[in-house]
Coordinates of C-alpha atoms in Angstrom, one line a residue:
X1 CA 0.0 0.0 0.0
X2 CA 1.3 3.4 -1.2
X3 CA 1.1 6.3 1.7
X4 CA -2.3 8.5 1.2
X5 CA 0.0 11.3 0.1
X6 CA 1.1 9.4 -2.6
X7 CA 0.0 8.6 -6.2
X8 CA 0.9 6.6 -8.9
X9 CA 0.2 7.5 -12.3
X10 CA 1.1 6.6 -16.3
X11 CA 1.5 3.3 -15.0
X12 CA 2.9 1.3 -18.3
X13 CA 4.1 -2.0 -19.3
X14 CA 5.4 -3.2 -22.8
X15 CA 7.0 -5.9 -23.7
X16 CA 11.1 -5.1 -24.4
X17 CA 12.9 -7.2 -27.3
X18 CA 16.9 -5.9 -26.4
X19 CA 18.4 -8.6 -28.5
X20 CA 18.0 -11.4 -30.8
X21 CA 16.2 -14.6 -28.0
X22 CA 15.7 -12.1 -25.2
X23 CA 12.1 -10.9 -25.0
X24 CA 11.8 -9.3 -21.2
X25 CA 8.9 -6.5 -19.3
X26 CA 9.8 -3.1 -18.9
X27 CA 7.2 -1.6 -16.5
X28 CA 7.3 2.7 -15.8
X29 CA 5.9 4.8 -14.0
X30 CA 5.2 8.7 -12.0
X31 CA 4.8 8.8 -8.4
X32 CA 3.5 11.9 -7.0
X33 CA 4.0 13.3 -3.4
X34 CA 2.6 16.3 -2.6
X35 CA 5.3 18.8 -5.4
X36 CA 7.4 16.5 -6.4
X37 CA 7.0 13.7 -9.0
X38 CA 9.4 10.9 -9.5
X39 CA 9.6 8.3 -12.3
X40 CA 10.9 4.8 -12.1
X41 CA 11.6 2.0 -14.2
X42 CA 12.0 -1.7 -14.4
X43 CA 12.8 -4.5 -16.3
X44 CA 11.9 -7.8 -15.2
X45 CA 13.4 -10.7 -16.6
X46 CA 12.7 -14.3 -17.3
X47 CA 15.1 -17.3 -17.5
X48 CA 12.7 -20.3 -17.7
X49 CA 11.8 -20.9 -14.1
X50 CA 12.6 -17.6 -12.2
X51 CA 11.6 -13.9 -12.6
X52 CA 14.3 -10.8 -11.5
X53 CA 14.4 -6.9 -11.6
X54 CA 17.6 -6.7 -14.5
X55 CA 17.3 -3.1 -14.6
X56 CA 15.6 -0.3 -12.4
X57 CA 16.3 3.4 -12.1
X58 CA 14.4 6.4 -11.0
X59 CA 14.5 9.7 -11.1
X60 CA 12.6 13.3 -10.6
X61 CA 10.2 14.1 -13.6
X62 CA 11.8 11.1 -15.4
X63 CA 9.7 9.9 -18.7
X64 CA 10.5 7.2 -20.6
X65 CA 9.8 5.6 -24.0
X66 CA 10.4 2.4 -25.5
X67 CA 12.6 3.3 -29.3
X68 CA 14.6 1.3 -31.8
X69 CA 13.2 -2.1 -33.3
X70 CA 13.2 -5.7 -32.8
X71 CA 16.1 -7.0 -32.0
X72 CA 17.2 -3.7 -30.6
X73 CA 14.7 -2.1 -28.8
X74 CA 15.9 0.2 -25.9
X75 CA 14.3 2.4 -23.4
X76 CA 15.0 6.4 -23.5
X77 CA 14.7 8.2 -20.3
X78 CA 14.4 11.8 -20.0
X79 CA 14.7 14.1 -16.9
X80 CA 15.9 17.0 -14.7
X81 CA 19.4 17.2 -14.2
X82 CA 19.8 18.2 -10.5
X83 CA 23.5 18.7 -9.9
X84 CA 24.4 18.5 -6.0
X85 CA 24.4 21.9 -6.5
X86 CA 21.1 23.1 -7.9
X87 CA 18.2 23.5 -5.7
X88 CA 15.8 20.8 -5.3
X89 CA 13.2 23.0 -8.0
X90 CA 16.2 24.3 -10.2
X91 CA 17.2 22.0 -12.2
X92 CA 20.6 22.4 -14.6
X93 CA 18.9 21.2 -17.6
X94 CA 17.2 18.2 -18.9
X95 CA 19.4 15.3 -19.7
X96 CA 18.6 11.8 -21.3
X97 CA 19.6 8.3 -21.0
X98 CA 19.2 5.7 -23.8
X99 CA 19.0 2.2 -21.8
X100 CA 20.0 -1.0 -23.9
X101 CA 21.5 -4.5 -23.9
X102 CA 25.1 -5.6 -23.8
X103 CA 25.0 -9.2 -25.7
X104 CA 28.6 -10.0 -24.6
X105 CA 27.6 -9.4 -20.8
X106 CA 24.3 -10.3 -21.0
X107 CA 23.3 -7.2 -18.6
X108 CA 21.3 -4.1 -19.6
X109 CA 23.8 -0.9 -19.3
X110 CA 23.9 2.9 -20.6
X111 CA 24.2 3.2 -24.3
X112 CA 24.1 7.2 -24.2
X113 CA 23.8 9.9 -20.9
X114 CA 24.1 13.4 -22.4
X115 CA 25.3 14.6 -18.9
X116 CA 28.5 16.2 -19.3
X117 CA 32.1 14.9 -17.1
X118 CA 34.9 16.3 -16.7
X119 CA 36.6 13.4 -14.9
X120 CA 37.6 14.7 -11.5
X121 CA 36.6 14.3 -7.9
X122 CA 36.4 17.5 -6.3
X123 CA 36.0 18.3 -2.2
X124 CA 34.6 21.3 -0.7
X125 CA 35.4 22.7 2.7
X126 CA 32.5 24.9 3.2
X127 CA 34.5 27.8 3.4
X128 CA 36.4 30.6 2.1
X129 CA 39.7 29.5 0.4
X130 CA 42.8 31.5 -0.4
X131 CA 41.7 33.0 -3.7
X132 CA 38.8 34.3 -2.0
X133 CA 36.5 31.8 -3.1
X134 CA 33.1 31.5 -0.5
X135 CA 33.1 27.8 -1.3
X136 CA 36.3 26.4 -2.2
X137 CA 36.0 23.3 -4.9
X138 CA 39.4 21.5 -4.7
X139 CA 40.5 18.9 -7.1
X140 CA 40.9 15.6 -4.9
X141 CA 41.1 12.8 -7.8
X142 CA 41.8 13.5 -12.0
X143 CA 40.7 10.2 -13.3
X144 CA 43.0 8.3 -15.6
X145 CA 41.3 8.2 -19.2
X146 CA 38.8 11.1 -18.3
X147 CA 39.1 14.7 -20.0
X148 CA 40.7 16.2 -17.6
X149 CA 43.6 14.0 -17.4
X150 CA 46.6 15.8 -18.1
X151 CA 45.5 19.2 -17.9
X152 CA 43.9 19.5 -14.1
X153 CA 46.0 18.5 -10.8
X154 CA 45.2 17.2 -7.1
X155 CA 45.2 20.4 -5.5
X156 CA 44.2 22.4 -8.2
X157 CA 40.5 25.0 -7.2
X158 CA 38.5 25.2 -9.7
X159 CA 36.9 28.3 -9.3
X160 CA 34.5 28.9 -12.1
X161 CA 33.8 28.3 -16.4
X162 CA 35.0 31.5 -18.1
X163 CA 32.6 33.1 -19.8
X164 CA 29.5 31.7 -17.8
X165 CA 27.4 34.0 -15.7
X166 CA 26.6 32.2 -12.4
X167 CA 23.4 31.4 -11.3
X168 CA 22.1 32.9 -7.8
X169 CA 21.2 30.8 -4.6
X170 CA 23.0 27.9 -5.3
X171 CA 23.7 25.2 -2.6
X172 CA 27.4 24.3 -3.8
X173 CA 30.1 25.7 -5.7
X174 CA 28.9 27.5 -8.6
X175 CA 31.0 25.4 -11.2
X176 CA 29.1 22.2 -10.7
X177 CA 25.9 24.0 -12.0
X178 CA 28.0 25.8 -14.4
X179 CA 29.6 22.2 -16.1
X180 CA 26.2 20.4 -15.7
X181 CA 24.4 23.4 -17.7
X182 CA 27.0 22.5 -20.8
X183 CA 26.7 19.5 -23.8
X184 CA 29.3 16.8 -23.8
X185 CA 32.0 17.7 -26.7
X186 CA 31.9 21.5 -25.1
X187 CA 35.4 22.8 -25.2
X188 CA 35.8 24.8 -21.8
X189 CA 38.2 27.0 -20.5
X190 CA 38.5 26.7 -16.3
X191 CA 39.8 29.6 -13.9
X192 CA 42.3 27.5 -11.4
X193 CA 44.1 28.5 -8.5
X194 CA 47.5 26.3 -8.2
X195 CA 50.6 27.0 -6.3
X196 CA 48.8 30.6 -6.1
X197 CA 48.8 31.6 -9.1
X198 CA 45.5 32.3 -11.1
X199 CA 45.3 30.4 -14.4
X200 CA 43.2 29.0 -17.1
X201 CA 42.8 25.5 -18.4
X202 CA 41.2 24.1 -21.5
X203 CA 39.5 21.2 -21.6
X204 CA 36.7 18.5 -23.8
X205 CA 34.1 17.9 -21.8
X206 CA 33.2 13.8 -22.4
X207 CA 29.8 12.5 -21.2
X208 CA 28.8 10.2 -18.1
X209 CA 28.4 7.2 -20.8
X210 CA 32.6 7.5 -20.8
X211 CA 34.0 4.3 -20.0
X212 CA 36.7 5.7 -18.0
X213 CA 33.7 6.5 -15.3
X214 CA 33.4 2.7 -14.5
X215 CA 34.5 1.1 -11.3
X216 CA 35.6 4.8 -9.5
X217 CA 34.4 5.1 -6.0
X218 CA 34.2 8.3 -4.7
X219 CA 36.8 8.9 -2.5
X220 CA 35.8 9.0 0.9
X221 CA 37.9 11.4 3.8
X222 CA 39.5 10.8 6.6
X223 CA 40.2 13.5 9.1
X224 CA 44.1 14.9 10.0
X225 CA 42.1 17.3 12.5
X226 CA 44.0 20.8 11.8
X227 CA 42.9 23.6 11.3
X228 CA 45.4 25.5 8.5
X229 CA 46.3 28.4 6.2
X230 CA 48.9 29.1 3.4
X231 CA 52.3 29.6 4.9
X232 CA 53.3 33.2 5.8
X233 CA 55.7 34.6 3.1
X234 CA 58.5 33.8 4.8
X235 CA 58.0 31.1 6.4
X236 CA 58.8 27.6 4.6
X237 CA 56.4 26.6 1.8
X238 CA 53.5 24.7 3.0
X239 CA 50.1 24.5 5.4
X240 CA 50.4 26.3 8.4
X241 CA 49.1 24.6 11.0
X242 CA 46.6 27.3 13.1
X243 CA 45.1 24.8 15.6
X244 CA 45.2 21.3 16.3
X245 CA 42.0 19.3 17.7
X246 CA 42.0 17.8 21.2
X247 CA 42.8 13.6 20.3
X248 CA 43.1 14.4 17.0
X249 CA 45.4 12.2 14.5
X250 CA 47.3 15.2 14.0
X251 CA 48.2 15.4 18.4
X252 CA 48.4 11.9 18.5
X253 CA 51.3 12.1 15.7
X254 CA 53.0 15.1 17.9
X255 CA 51.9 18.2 15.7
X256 CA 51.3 21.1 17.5
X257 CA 49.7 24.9 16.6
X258 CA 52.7 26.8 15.0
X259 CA 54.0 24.2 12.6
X260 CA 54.2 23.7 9.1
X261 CA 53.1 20.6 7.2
X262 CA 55.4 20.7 4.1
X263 CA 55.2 17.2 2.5
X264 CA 52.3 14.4 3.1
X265 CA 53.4 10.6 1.8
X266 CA 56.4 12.2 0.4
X267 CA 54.4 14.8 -1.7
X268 CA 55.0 18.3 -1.4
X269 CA 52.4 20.6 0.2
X270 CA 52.7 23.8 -0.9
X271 CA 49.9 25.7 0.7
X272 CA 46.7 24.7 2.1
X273 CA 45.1 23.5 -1.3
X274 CA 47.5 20.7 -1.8
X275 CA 47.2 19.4 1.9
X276 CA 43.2 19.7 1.3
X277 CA 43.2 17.2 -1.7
X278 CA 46.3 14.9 0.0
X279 CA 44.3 14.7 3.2
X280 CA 40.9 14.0 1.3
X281 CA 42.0 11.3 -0.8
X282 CA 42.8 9.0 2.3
X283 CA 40.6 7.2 4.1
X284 CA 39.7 6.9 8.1
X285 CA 42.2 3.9 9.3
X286 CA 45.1 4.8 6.8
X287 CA 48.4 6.0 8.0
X288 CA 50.1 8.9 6.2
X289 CA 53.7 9.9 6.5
X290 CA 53.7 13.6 7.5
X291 CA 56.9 15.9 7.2
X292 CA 56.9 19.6 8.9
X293 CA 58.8 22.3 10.4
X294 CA 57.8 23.2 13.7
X295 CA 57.7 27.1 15.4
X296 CA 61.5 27.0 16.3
X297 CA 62.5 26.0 12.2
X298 CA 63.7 22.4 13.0
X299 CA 62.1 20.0 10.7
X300 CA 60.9 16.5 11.8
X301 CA 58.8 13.3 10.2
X302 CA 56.1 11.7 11.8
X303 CA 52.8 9.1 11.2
X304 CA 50.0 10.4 11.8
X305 CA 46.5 7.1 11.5
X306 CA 43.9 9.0 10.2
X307 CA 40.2 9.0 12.2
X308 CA 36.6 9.7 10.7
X309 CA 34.9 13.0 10.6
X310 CA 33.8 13.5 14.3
X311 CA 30.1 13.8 14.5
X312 CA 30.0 17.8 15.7
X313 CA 32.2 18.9 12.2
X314 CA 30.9 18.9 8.9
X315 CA 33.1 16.3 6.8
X316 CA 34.5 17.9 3.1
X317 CA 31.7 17.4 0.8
X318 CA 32.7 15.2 -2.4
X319 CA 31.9 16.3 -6.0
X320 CA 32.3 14.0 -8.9
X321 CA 32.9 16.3 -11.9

């Protein structure tokens, strides 16, 4: 039984023909709670004694059709692109999906998704970054055989799509709407902060149908538990460390306020960018080699195991790009 607030409607079933021997049920429909309306799909299959769900998505304001012929019939499913940083009634665009059979695998799997990637994992602090930027979108992860590869850098903030005028009242950095509003094959030119310098970067967008996009997690962060800034001027290159949390990984590994994190697993932090995307892209139970220079100017190593996000702080915020 559906909750009284709820309705289903369009209800449809046809039968689905993906390839030559397999005849299966694709069943779609709109459920509607109170504004918002959500579609969902399903393709049940048959192997001579059993019945299974092979397929199902949903979606909000999803519609689909059944296109293509027998043998190759395939569903097409259109809807609101909400990017996890449009609000919940303003959506990027519309984007569609064409749904269809792999004979090799035997498994139904996207043929098409006019959603456009730019092949990074991105993390966001919440807060106001050294370029100035009120929420800071720091490359974490470029993924090997994605667009970006090769152009964009852990560490790098992507700050926004030249050109683009940003949309108001956003709940995330403004370049997620801005690269979900644009077409796969859209060439795109990205304002970057790295090493603290302001530069641009040019890069194809590909779409979420890219193969490179298969079997990447998104990464999920452990917590140093510092507080830090770029280095002062003259001070060695690295993240300044303002305060360290009480029973922190960071205390249990000796830091203390006053020093300088300057390399993390032998990689070189050069300001607070860098140790943003190193730290990120470890998980809660790794160790990480950490080298720094302490208030005095002596420089020392140390391990630091890092711990999950405690429950009072708000953990970085992962974008796939």
């Amino acid at each position: 039984m559906l909750p009284t607030d709820l309705s289903v409607s369009d209800l449809t079933y046809r039968p689905i023909v993906p390839a030559a021997g397999v005849t299966d049920l694709a069943i779609w429909d709109q459920t509607t709670g109170g504004a918002d309306v959500t579609g969902s799909v399903y393709v049940l299959g048959f192997d001579g004694q059993t019945v299974q769900v092979v397929y199902q998505t949903a979606g909000p304001d999803m519609t689909t059709k059944l296109v293509g012929k027998i043998p190759r019939q395939q569903l097409k499913l259109d809807q609101e692109w909400i990017t996890a940083a449009d609000p919940q009634a303003s959506p990027a665009r519309n984007y569609t999906r064409v749904i269809g059979f792999n004979v090799k695998a035997k498994t139904f799997h996207v043929v098409s998704d006019n959603r456009s990637w730019l092949g990074v994992y991105a993390v966001s602090r919440n807060a106001t970054s050294a370029s100035g930027s009120a929420t800071p979108l720091i490359v974490d992860q470029v993924i090997a055989g994605g667009p970006a590869a090769g152009v964009l850098q852990p560490g790098d903030e992507i700050l926004n799509v030249v050109g683009m005028i940003p949309r108001k009242n956003l709940l995330g950095p403004q370049v997620v709407d801005e690269l979900g509003s644009l077409m796969p094959g859209a060439r795109v030119t990205l304002k970057i902060q790295r090493d603290g310098a302001s530069i641009t970067k040019t890069v194809t967008l590909s779409s979420y149908a890219n193969a490179a996009r298969s079997g990447i997690d998104a990464p999920s962060p452990g917590s140093l538990g510092v507080t830090v800034q770029n280095a002062a001027p003259n001070s060695p290159p690295g993240a300044y460390i303002v305060t360290v949390s009480a029973g922190s990984a960071a205390q249990k590994a000796g830091l203390a306020d006053g020093d300088t994190i300057t390399s993390l697993d032998g990689s070189t932090v050069t300001g607070l960018n860098q140790l943003v995307a190193m730290d990120s892209s470890h998980l809660a139970g790794q160790s990480v080699s950490i080298q720094y220079v302490d208030a005095a100017g002596a420089t020392h190593q140390t391990t630091a195991v890092l711990q999950p996000w405690p429950a009072a702080e708000t953990s970085p915020e992962v974008y796939g790009l």
